Amino acid sequence: MGQQSDPQIVAQFGLYEDPKLQQFIQEKGQKMAAISHRPNIDYKFKIVDSPVINAFAVPGGYVYFTRGIMAYFNNEAQFAGVLGHEIGHIAARHSAQQQSKAVLAQVGMIAGMVIAPEFAQFSDAASQGVSLLFLKFGRDDERESDMLGVEYSTKIGYDATEMADFFLTLQRQQEQSGTAAVPDFLSTHPNPADRYVRVHELAAEWKLKENVTKAEINRNKYLRMIDGIIFGEDPKQGFVENKVFYHPVLEFQFQISPTWNHMNSPQQVQLAPEDGKAAMIFTLAQGETLEAAAQQMLQQYKLQPVDSKSVTVNGLQALAIVADQQQEQQQQGQQQQQAVRTLTYLIKYKDNIYSFMGITSAENFDAYYETFSNTMQSFKPLTDPVKLNKKAERIRIKTVQQPGTLAQVLKNFKVPETRMQELAILNGMELTDRVEQGMLLKTIGE
Ligand SMILES: [Zn+2]
């Protein structure tokens, strides 16, 4: 399963480009895999370029951490606990199910999209693989993985009580943001308080069993390693503000209909209304000319052109094509399957041709036509320097100069009032906690 889905996962998110972090997860992962109950499979450990806070195991030996979760750990021991939990799913041969659509929708930016199955053929393979990232294990499996996480992290020398603390951080983060990710180990544990106590007990037991006198936490070492890690969305990959999609690298923008959701991946932007009865897919087209791109597109999706005309989009040369999908090409031979009708704009801009495809049933086509064409007609060059130069936020590690409460120290670091609570959670502390001179703390900067 892992081998099959790995290319999709990597295509969907990209790997986070930070050799020292990738090396760190490899090194700790292999060390832990070697002492696990299944040391002989070919484990792979990767950090993917996603702001979502998640870590997940795909059966077959593949373990992924997002850069989002890496930013939230406060020491190596927390990382090791979660690593052990994920390796545990593989080592104990837990069988995973894909999450329900409702859960996927909660995860927001990755999967806040529901596209009807007959339209999904138009989206890229990578985004179809997204649901693999949110595999769901049963409650008993999660309990067992917690136990194995404690065992494995203790065996490679870490303090497993830190793992319990990290679950609290995740829970606080989720409560505070209301929207962010639901890692598998939170969604399947209805009673976090019990779990916290249990992991603490298990950690104490394993310390005795393994005769651990000095378990590693490695707070400073970990914080220095993640200094500079991107925090939240990376604008370079395109971003949405007030229902406008901006791509500062390719220098274009377009409007998203107020009631539609979006999902951005390196290969395409998908848009869909909440009922999933239509979809729009924005991507780079193949071909040197508009005509060649049109031919390629019709062939690729086995579409029959109904109408085609030259148009201009904010001064840019474009082709607007209405096309139907041939009945006999539809899958599964279902006789009553509705015909699919599409409106595609191919737009020439700079050295590229962009394709905007609106997809719905022939029956609903008239109802969606205006939304399709309004969105496509809103495509234009991006010239606003503020949007062009928008920088990603990054974690910046600072040394405390003057002791005080966390709130006082953050204020000295010029953290705005509105972000105090977020920063407390990110540091795994309360604003009233005492902070000593020389201590390292996370702040957010550019
Ligand atoms: Zn789990």
CSV table of C-alpha atoms and ligand atoms in Angstrom, one decimal:
chain,number,residue,atom,x,y,z
A,1,MET,CA,0.0,0.0,0.0
A,2,GLY,CA,2.8,2.4,1.0
A,3,GLN,CA,4.8,1.8,-2.1
A,4,GLN,CA,1.8,2.6,-4.3
A,5,SER,CA,0.7,5.7,-2.5
A,6,ASP,CA,4.1,7.2,-1.8
A,7,PRO,CA,4.5,8.9,-5.3
A,8,GLN,CA,1.0,10.4,-4.9
A,9,ILE,CA,1.7,11.7,-1.4
A,10,VAL,CA,5.1,13.2,-2.5
A,11,ALA,CA,3.5,14.8,-5.6
A,12,GLN,CA,0.6,16.2,-3.6
A,13,PHE,CA,2.7,18.0,-1.0
A,14,GLY,CA,6.3,17.9,-2.0
A,15,LEU,CA,9.1,17.0,0.4
A,16,TYR,CA,10.1,19.8,2.8
A,17,GLU,CA,13.4,21.1,1.6
A,18,ASP,CA,15.6,21.0,4.6
A,19,PRO,CA,18.3,18.3,4.5
A,20,LYS,CA,19.0,18.4,8.2
A,21,LEU,CA,15.4,17.8,9.1
A,22,GLN,CA,15.1,15.0,6.6
A,23,GLN,CA,18.3,13.5,7.9
A,24,PHE,CA,17.0,13.7,11.4
A,25,ILE,CA,13.8,11.8,10.8
A,26,GLN,CA,15.7,9.2,8.7
A,27,GLU,CA,18.2,8.7,11.5
A,28,LYS,CA,15.8,8.5,14.4
A,29,GLY,CA,13.3,6.5,12.3
A,30,GLN,CA,15.8,3.8,11.3
A,31,LYS,CA,17.2,3.6,14.8
A,32,MET,CA,13.7,3.0,16.2
A,33,ALA,CA,12.6,0.6,13.4
A,34,ALA,CA,15.6,-1.5,14.2
A,35,ILE,CA,14.4,-2.1,17.8
A,36,SER,CA,10.7,-2.5,16.8
A,37,HIS,CA,8.8,-5.7,16.5
A,38,ARG,CA,9.2,-5.7,12.7
A,39,PRO,CA,12.8,-4.6,12.1
A,40,ASN,CA,13.1,-6.2,8.7
A,41,ILE,CA,10.8,-4.2,6.5
A,42,ASP,CA,12.1,-1.4,4.4
A,43,TYR,CA,10.9,1.7,6.4
A,44,LYS,CA,10.9,5.1,4.8
A,45,PHE,CA,10.6,8.3,6.8
A,46,LYS,CA,9.8,11.7,5.2
A,47,ILE,CA,8.8,15.2,6.1
A,48,VAL,CA,6.2,16.6,3.7
A,49,ASP,CA,5.8,20.2,2.9
A,50,SER,CA,2.4,20.8,4.5
A,51,PRO,CA,1.3,23.2,7.2
A,52,VAL,CA,-1.3,20.7,8.5
A,53,ILE,CA,-0.3,19.3,11.8
A,54,ASN,CA,-0.1,15.6,11.2
A,55,ALA,CA,2.0,12.4,11.3
A,56,PHE,CA,0.8,9.3,9.7
A,57,ALA,CA,1.9,5.7,8.8
A,58,VAL,CA,0.9,4.0,5.6
A,59,PRO,CA,1.0,0.2,5.9
A,60,GLY,CA,4.1,-1.2,4.3
A,61,GLY,CA,6.6,0.9,6.2
A,62,TYR,CA,6.0,4.5,5.1
A,63,VAL,CA,6.0,7.1,7.8
A,64,TYR,CA,5.3,10.8,7.1
A,65,PHE,CA,5.5,13.9,9.3
A,66,THR,CA,4.4,17.3,8.1
A,67,ARG,CA,6.5,20.4,8.6
A,68,GLY,CA,3.4,21.6,10.5
A,69,ILE,CA,3.8,19.0,13.2
A,70,MET,CA,7.6,19.5,13.3
A,71,ALA,CA,7.0,23.1,14.3
A,72,TYR,CA,4.8,22.1,17.2
A,73,PHE,CA,7.2,19.7,18.9
A,74,ASN,CA,9.2,21.3,21.7
A,75,ASN,CA,11.9,18.6,22.0
A,76,GLU,CA,13.2,15.4,20.5
A,77,ALA,CA,11.4,13.3,23.1
A,78,GLN,CA,8.0,14.5,21.9
A,79,PHE,CA,9.0,13.8,18.3
A,80,ALA,CA,10.3,10.4,19.3
A,81,GLY,CA,7.0,9.5,21.1
A,82,VAL,CA,4.9,10.3,18.0
A,83,LEU,CA,7.5,8.5,15.8
A,84,GLY,CA,7.1,5.4,18.0
A,85,HIS,CA,3.4,5.6,17.8
A,86,GLU,CA,3.4,5.7,14.0
A,87,ILE,CA,6.0,2.9,13.7
A,88,GLY,CA,3.8,1.0,16.1
A,89,HIS,CA,1.0,1.0,13.6
A,90,ILE,CA,3.3,-0.6,11.1
A,91,ALA,CA,5.0,-3.0,13.4
A,92,ALA,CA,1.7,-4.3,14.9
A,93,ARG,CA,0.3,-4.7,11.4
A,94,HIS,CA,-2.7,-2.5,12.1
A,95,SER,CA,-5.1,-2.3,9.1
A,96,ALA,CA,-6.1,1.1,8.2
A,97,GLN,CA,-9.3,2.5,6.7
A,98,GLN,CA,-9.7,5.7,4.9
A,99,GLN,CA,-11.4,8.4,6.8
A,100,SER,CA,-15.0,9.3,6.1
A,101,LYS,CA,-15.7,12.4,4.0
A,102,ALA,CA,-17.0,14.3,7.0
A,103,VAL,CA,-13.7,13.9,8.8
A,104,LEU,CA,-11.8,14.8,5.7
A,105,ALA,CA,-13.8,18.0,5.3
A,106,GLN,CA,-12.8,19.0,8.9
A,107,VAL,CA,-9.2,18.9,8.0
A,108,GLY,CA,-9.8,21.9,5.9
A,109,MET,CA,-7.1,23.0,3.5
A,110,ILE,CA,-6.2,19.5,2.5
A,111,ALA,CA,-9.5,18.0,1.9
A,112,GLY,CA,-12.2,20.5,2.4
A,113,MET,CA,-13.4,19.5,-1.0
A,114,VAL,CA,-16.1,17.1,-2.0
A,115,ILE,CA,-16.1,16.3,-5.6
A,116,ALA,CA,-18.7,13.9,-7.0
A,117,PRO,CA,-17.0,10.7,-8.2
A,118,GLU,CA,-17.9,11.2,-11.8
A,119,PHE,CA,-15.9,14.5,-11.8
A,120,ALA,CA,-13.0,13.2,-9.8
A,121,GLN,CA,-11.5,11.7,-13.0
A,122,PHE,CA,-10.6,15.3,-14.0
A,123,SER,CA,-8.6,15.9,-10.9
A,124,ASP,CA,-5.0,14.8,-10.7
A,125,ALA,CA,-3.9,11.5,-9.4
A,126,ALA,CA,-2.1,13.2,-6.5
A,127,SER,CA,-5.2,14.7,-5.1
A,128,GLN,CA,-7.1,11.5,-5.3
A,129,GLY,CA,-4.4,10.0,-3.1
A,130,VAL,CA,-5.0,12.7,-0.4
A,131,SER,CA,-7.3,10.6,1.6
A,132,LEU,CA,-4.5,8.2,2.2
A,133,LEU,CA,-3.0,10.8,4.5
A,134,PHE,CA,-5.8,10.5,6.9
A,135,LEU,CA,-6.0,6.8,7.5
A,136,LYS,CA,-8.0,5.8,10.4
A,137,PHE,CA,-7.1,3.1,12.8
A,138,GLY,CA,-9.4,1.5,15.4
A,139,ARG,CA,-9.4,2.6,19.0
A,140,ASP,CA,-7.7,-0.6,20.2
A,141,ASP,CA,-5.0,-0.1,17.6
A,142,GLU,CA,-4.5,3.4,18.8
A,143,ARG,CA,-4.1,2.2,22.4
A,144,GLU,CA,-1.6,-0.4,21.3
A,145,SER,CA,0.3,2.2,19.3
A,146,ASP,CA,0.5,4.5,22.3
A,147,MET,CA,2.0,1.6,24.2
A,148,LEU,CA,4.5,0.9,21.5
A,149,GLY,CA,5.3,4.5,21.1
A,150,VAL,CA,6.3,4.6,24.8
A,151,GLU,CA,8.3,1.4,24.5
A,152,TYR,CA,10.2,2.3,21.4
A,153,SER,CA,11.0,5.9,22.4
A,154,THR,CA,12.2,4.6,25.8
A,155,LYS,CA,14.3,2.0,24.2
A,156,ILE,CA,16.2,4.5,22.0
A,157,GLY,CA,16.8,6.6,25.1
A,158,TYR,CA,14.0,9.2,25.3
A,159,ASP,CA,11.7,10.3,28.1
A,160,ALA,CA,8.3,9.0,27.0
A,161,THR,CA,6.3,11.2,29.3
A,162,GLU,CA,7.0,14.0,26.9
A,163,MET,CA,4.7,12.3,24.4
A,164,ALA,CA,1.7,12.7,26.8
A,165,ASP,CA,2.6,16.4,27.1
A,166,PHE,CA,2.6,16.8,23.3
A,167,PHE,CA,-1.0,15.3,23.1
A,168,LEU,CA,-2.0,18.2,25.4
A,169,THR,CA,-0.4,20.7,23.1
A,170,LEU,CA,-2.2,19.3,20.1
A,171,GLN,CA,-5.5,19.3,22.0
A,172,ARG,CA,-5.0,23.0,23.0
A,173,GLN,CA,-4.0,23.9,19.4
A,174,GLN,CA,-7.1,22.3,18.0
A,175,GLU,CA,-9.4,24.1,20.6
A,176,GLN,CA,-7.7,27.4,19.9
A,177,SER,CA,-7.8,27.3,16.1
A,178,GLY,CA,-11.1,25.5,15.7
A,179,THR,CA,-10.1,24.4,12.2
A,180,ALA,CA,-6.7,22.8,12.0
A,181,ALA,CA,-5.8,19.2,11.5
A,182,VAL,CA,-7.2,16.2,13.2
A,183,PRO,CA,-4.3,13.8,13.5
A,184,ASP,CA,-5.3,10.2,13.7
A,185,PHE,CA,-4.2,10.0,17.3
A,186,LEU,CA,-6.6,12.7,18.4
A,187,SER,CA,-9.7,11.9,16.4
A,188,THR,CA,-9.8,8.3,17.6
A,189,HIS,CA,-9.3,9.0,21.3
A,190,PRO,CA,-12.5,10.2,22.8
A,191,ASN,CA,-11.0,10.6,26.3
A,192,PRO,CA,-7.7,12.5,26.1
A,193,ALA,CA,-7.5,12.9,29.9
A,194,ASP,CA,-7.4,9.1,30.4
A,195,ARG,CA,-4.9,8.7,27.7
A,196,TYR,CA,-2.6,11.4,29.2
A,197,VAL,CA,-2.6,9.5,32.5
A,198,ARG,CA,-2.1,6.2,30.9
A,199,VAL,CA,0.9,7.3,28.8
A,200,HIS,CA,2.4,8.7,31.9
A,201,GLU,CA,2.0,5.4,33.7
A,202,LEU,CA,3.3,3.4,30.8
A,203,ALA,CA,6.3,5.7,30.6
A,204,ALA,CA,7.2,5.2,34.3
A,205,GLU,CA,6.8,1.4,33.8
A,206,TRP,CA,9.1,1.3,30.8
A,207,LYS,CA,11.7,3.5,32.5
A,208,LEU,CA,11.9,0.8,35.3
A,209,LYS,CA,11.9,-2.1,32.9
A,210,GLU,CA,14.7,-0.6,30.8
A,211,ASN,CA,16.6,0.7,33.8
A,212,VAL,CA,16.7,4.2,32.4
A,213,THR,CA,18.3,6.6,34.7
A,214,LYS,CA,18.8,9.6,32.4
A,215,ALA,CA,16.2,9.8,29.7
A,216,GLU,CA,16.9,12.3,27.0
A,217,ILE,CA,14.6,15.2,26.2
A,218,ASN,CA,16.9,17.4,24.1
A,219,ARG,CA,14.9,20.6,24.1
A,220,ASN,CA,17.6,23.1,23.0
A,221,LYS,CA,19.0,20.7,20.4
A,222,TYR,CA,15.5,20.3,18.8
A,223,LEU,CA,14.6,24.0,18.9
A,224,ARG,CA,17.9,25.0,17.3
A,225,MET,CA,17.3,22.4,14.6
A,226,ILE,CA,13.8,23.8,13.7
A,227,ASP,CA,14.9,27.4,13.8
A,228,GLY,CA,13.7,28.9,10.5
A,229,ILE,CA,11.1,26.2,9.7
A,230,ILE,CA,8.2,27.6,7.6
A,231,PHE,CA,5.1,28.1,9.8
A,232,GLY,CA,1.6,28.0,8.3
A,233,GLU,CA,1.0,28.3,4.6
A,234,ASP,CA,3.8,29.1,2.2
A,235,PRO,CA,2.7,31.9,-0.1
A,236,LYS,CA,5.1,30.8,-2.8
A,237,GLN,CA,2.8,27.9,-3.5
A,238,GLY,CA,-0.2,30.2,-4.1
A,239,PHE,CA,-2.5,31.5,-1.4
A,240,VAL,CA,-6.1,32.7,-1.0
A,241,GLU,CA,-7.1,36.0,0.6
A,242,ASN,CA,-10.7,37.2,0.6
A,243,LYS,CA,-11.7,34.6,-2.0
A,244,VAL,CA,-8.9,35.6,-4.4
A,245,PHE,CA,-6.3,33.1,-5.4
A,246,TYR,CA,-2.8,34.7,-5.8
A,247,HIS,CA,0.2,33.0,-7.3
A,248,PRO,CA,3.2,35.3,-6.6
A,249,VAL,CA,5.7,33.1,-8.5
A,250,LEU,CA,3.7,32.6,-11.7
A,251,GLU,CA,2.3,36.2,-11.2
A,252,PHE,CA,-1.4,35.7,-11.7
A,253,GLN,CA,-4.6,35.9,-9.7
A,254,PHE,CA,-8.3,34.9,-10.0
A,255,GLN,CA,-11.5,35.2,-8.1
A,256,ILE,CA,-13.1,32.3,-6.3
A,257,SER,CA,-16.9,32.3,-6.1
A,258,PRO,CA,-18.0,33.3,-2.5
A,259,THR,CA,-19.8,30.0,-1.8
A,260,TRP,CA,-17.1,27.7,-3.3
A,261,ASN,CA,-14.3,25.9,-1.5
A,262,HIS,CA,-10.7,25.6,-2.8
A,263,MET,CA,-7.9,23.1,-2.5
A,264,ASN,CA,-4.4,24.1,-3.7
A,265,SER,CA,-1.8,21.5,-4.5
A,266,PRO,CA,1.5,21.9,-6.5
A,267,GLN,CA,-0.2,20.6,-9.6
A,268,GLN,CA,-3.6,22.2,-9.6
A,269,VAL,CA,-6.2,24.3,-7.8
A,270,GLN,CA,-9.5,22.6,-7.3
A,271,LEU,CA,-12.7,24.6,-6.6
A,272,ALA,CA,-16.1,23.2,-5.7
A,273,PRO,CA,-19.4,24.3,-4.3
A,274,GLU,CA,-20.4,22.6,-1.0
A,275,ASP,CA,-22.9,20.2,-2.5
A,276,GLY,CA,-20.1,18.8,-4.8
A,277,LYS,CA,-22.4,19.1,-7.9
A,278,ALA,CA,-19.8,20.9,-9.9
A,279,ALA,CA,-16.1,21.4,-9.9
A,280,MET,CA,-13.5,23.7,-11.4
A,281,ILE,CA,-9.9,22.5,-12.0
A,282,PHE,CA,-7.2,25.0,-12.7
A,283,THR,CA,-3.9,23.7,-14.0
A,284,LEU,CA,-1.1,24.2,-16.5
A,285,ALA,CA,-2.1,23.0,-20.0
A,286,GLN,CA,0.2,20.9,-22.3
A,287,GLY,CA,1.0,22.3,-25.8
A,288,GLU,CA,2.7,25.2,-27.5
A,289,THR,CA,-0.4,26.9,-28.9
A,290,LEU,CA,-4.0,27.3,-27.7
A,291,GLU,CA,-5.2,25.0,-30.4
A,292,ALA,CA,-2.6,22.3,-29.6
A,293,ALA,CA,-3.6,22.6,-25.9
A,294,ALA,CA,-7.2,22.2,-26.8
A,295,GLN,CA,-6.6,19.1,-28.8
A,296,GLN,CA,-4.5,17.6,-26.0
A,297,MET,CA,-7.2,18.4,-23.5
A,298,LEU,CA,-10.0,16.9,-25.6
A,299,GLN,CA,-8.1,13.7,-26.1
A,300,GLN,CA,-6.9,13.3,-22.5
A,301,TYR,CA,-10.5,13.4,-21.1
A,302,LYS,CA,-12.2,11.9,-24.2
A,303,LEU,CA,-14.3,15.0,-24.7
A,304,GLN,CA,-16.5,15.8,-27.7
A,305,PRO,CA,-16.4,19.5,-28.6
A,306,VAL,CA,-19.8,21.2,-28.8
A,307,ASP,CA,-18.6,24.8,-29.2
A,308,SER,CA,-15.3,26.6,-29.4
A,309,LYS,CA,-14.5,30.3,-29.7
A,310,SER,CA,-11.7,32.7,-29.3
A,311,VAL,CA,-12.1,35.1,-26.4
A,312,THR,CA,-9.9,37.6,-24.5
A,313,VAL,CA,-9.5,37.4,-20.7
A,314,ASN,CA,-8.4,40.8,-19.3
A,315,GLY,CA,-6.5,41.4,-22.5
A,316,LEU,CA,-5.0,37.8,-22.7
A,317,GLN,CA,-5.6,35.6,-25.6
A,318,ALA,CA,-7.9,32.6,-24.8
A,319,LEU,CA,-10.0,29.8,-26.2
A,320,ALA,CA,-13.4,28.9,-24.6
A,321,ILE,CA,-14.6,25.4,-25.3
A,322,VAL,CA,-17.8,23.6,-24.4
A,323,ALA,CA,-17.4,19.8,-24.6
A,324,ASP,CA,-19.2,16.7,-23.5
A,325,GLN,CA,-17.8,13.4,-22.4
A,326,GLN,CA,-18.8,10.6,-24.6
A,327,GLN,CA,-21.3,8.3,-23.1
A,328,GLU,CA,-19.6,5.0,-24.0
A,329,GLN,CA,-16.4,6.2,-22.4
A,330,GLN,CA,-17.9,6.4,-19.0
A,331,GLN,CA,-16.8,4.0,-16.4
A,332,GLN,CA,-18.4,0.9,-15.0
A,333,GLY,CA,-20.9,0.7,-17.8
A,334,GLN,CA,-23.6,2.2,-15.6
A,335,GLN,CA,-26.4,2.8,-18.0
A,336,GLN,CA,-28.0,5.7,-16.1
A,337,GLN,CA,-24.8,7.6,-15.5
A,338,GLN,CA,-25.4,11.2,-16.3
A,339,ALA,CA,-23.5,12.8,-19.2
A,340,VAL,CA,-20.8,15.3,-18.1
A,341,ARG,CA,-20.5,18.7,-19.7
A,342,THR,CA,-17.5,20.9,-19.4
A,343,LEU,CA,-16.6,24.5,-20.1
A,344,THR,CA,-12.8,25.1,-20.5
A,345,TYR,CA,-10.9,28.3,-20.9
A,346,LEU,CA,-7.4,28.0,-22.2
A,347,ILE,CA,-5.5,31.2,-21.4
A,348,LYS,CA,-2.2,32.2,-22.8
A,349,TYR,CA,-0.2,34.2,-20.3
A,350,LYS,CA,3.6,34.8,-20.4
A,351,ASP,CA,5.2,31.5,-21.5
A,352,ASN,CA,2.4,29.3,-20.3
A,353,ILE,CA,-1.0,28.2,-21.2
A,354,TYR,CA,-3.4,27.8,-18.3
A,355,SER,CA,-6.4,25.6,-18.3
A,356,PHE,CA,-9.6,26.3,-16.3
A,357,MET,CA,-12.1,23.5,-16.6
A,358,GLY,CA,-15.6,23.7,-15.2
A,359,ILE,CA,-17.3,20.3,-14.9
A,360,THR,CA,-20.8,19.4,-14.1
A,361,SER,CA,-23.7,17.2,-15.4
A,362,ALA,CA,-25.3,18.2,-18.7
A,363,GLU,CA,-28.4,18.8,-16.7
A,364,ASN,CA,-26.8,21.3,-14.3
A,365,PHE,CA,-24.6,23.0,-16.9
A,366,ASP,CA,-26.8,26.1,-17.5
A,367,ALA,CA,-27.1,26.7,-13.7
A,368,TYR,CA,-23.3,26.7,-13.3
A,369,TYR,CA,-22.3,28.4,-16.5
A,370,GLU,CA,-22.2,31.9,-15.1
A,371,THR,CA,-20.1,30.9,-12.1
A,372,PHE,CA,-17.7,29.0,-14.4
A,373,SER,CA,-17.2,31.8,-16.8
A,374,ASN,CA,-17.1,34.6,-14.2
A,375,THR,CA,-14.3,32.7,-12.4
A,376,MET,CA,-12.4,32.1,-15.6
A,377,GLN,CA,-12.9,35.7,-16.8
A,378,SER,CA,-11.4,37.0,-13.6
A,379,PHE,CA,-7.9,35.5,-14.4
A,380,LYS,CA,-5.4,38.3,-14.7
A,381,PRO,CA,-1.7,39.2,-14.2
A,382,LEU,CA,-0.8,39.8,-10.5
A,383,THR,CA,0.9,43.2,-10.1
A,384,ASP,CA,0.2,44.1,-6.5
A,385,PRO,CA,3.6,44.3,-4.9
A,386,VAL,CA,2.2,43.4,-1.4
A,387,LYS,CA,0.9,40.1,-2.8
A,388,LEU,CA,3.9,39.5,-5.0
A,389,ASN,CA,6.3,39.9,-2.0
A,390,LYS,CA,4.3,38.1,0.6
A,391,LYS,CA,6.7,36.1,2.7
A,392,ALA,CA,6.1,32.9,4.6
A,393,GLU,CA,6.1,33.1,8.4
A,394,ARG,CA,8.9,31.1,10.1
A,395,ILE,CA,9.7,29.8,13.5
A,396,ARG,CA,12.5,32.0,15.0
A,397,ILE,CA,14.2,30.7,18.2
A,398,LYS,CA,15.2,33.4,20.6
A,399,THR,CA,17.1,33.4,23.9
A,400,VAL,CA,15.4,34.9,26.9
A,401,GLN,CA,17.4,37.9,28.1
A,402,GLN,CA,15.2,38.9,31.1
A,403,PRO,CA,13.4,36.3,33.3
A,404,GLY,CA,9.6,36.7,33.9
A,405,THR,CA,6.3,35.2,33.0
A,406,LEU,CA,6.0,33.8,29.4
A,407,ALA,CA,3.6,36.6,28.7
A,408,GLN,CA,6.1,39.3,29.8
A,409,VAL,CA,8.9,37.7,27.8
A,410,LEU,CA,6.8,37.3,24.7
A,411,LYS,CA,5.9,41.0,25.0
A,412,ASN,CA,9.6,41.8,25.1
A,413,PHE,CA,10.0,39.8,21.9
A,414,LYS,CA,7.3,42.1,20.4
A,415,VAL,CA,4.7,39.4,20.0
A,416,PRO,CA,1.4,41.1,19.3
A,417,GLU,CA,-1.4,40.6,21.9
A,418,THR,CA,-3.6,38.7,19.4
A,419,ARG,CA,-1.0,35.9,19.0
A,420,MET,CA,0.0,35.5,22.7
A,421,GLN,CA,-2.2,32.3,23.2
A,422,GLU,CA,-1.0,30.8,20.0
A,423,LEU,CA,2.6,31.3,21.0
A,424,ALA,CA,2.0,29.8,24.4
A,425,ILE,CA,0.6,26.7,22.8
A,426,LEU,CA,3.4,26.6,20.3
A,427,ASN,CA,5.9,26.6,23.2
A,428,GLY,CA,3.9,24.0,25.1
A,429,MET,CA,3.5,26.4,28.0
A,430,GLU,CA,1.0,28.7,29.8
A,431,LEU,CA,1.3,32.5,29.6
A,432,THR,CA,1.6,32.6,33.4
A,433,ASP,CA,4.6,30.1,33.4
A,434,ARG,CA,7.9,31.3,34.7
A,435,VAL,CA,10.6,31.7,32.1
A,436,GLU,CA,14.3,31.8,33.1
A,437,GLN,CA,17.1,33.8,31.6
A,438,GLY,CA,19.0,31.9,28.8
A,439,MET,CA,16.0,29.7,28.0
A,440,LEU,CA,15.2,29.2,24.3
A,441,LEU,CA,11.7,30.1,23.1
A,442,LYS,CA,9.8,29.9,19.8
A,443,THR,CA,8.7,33.1,18.2
A,444,ILE,CA,7.2,33.8,14.8
A,445,GLY,CA,8.9,36.0,12.2
A,446,GLU,CA,9.6,36.3,8.5
B,1,ZN,ZN,-2.4,6.4,15.5
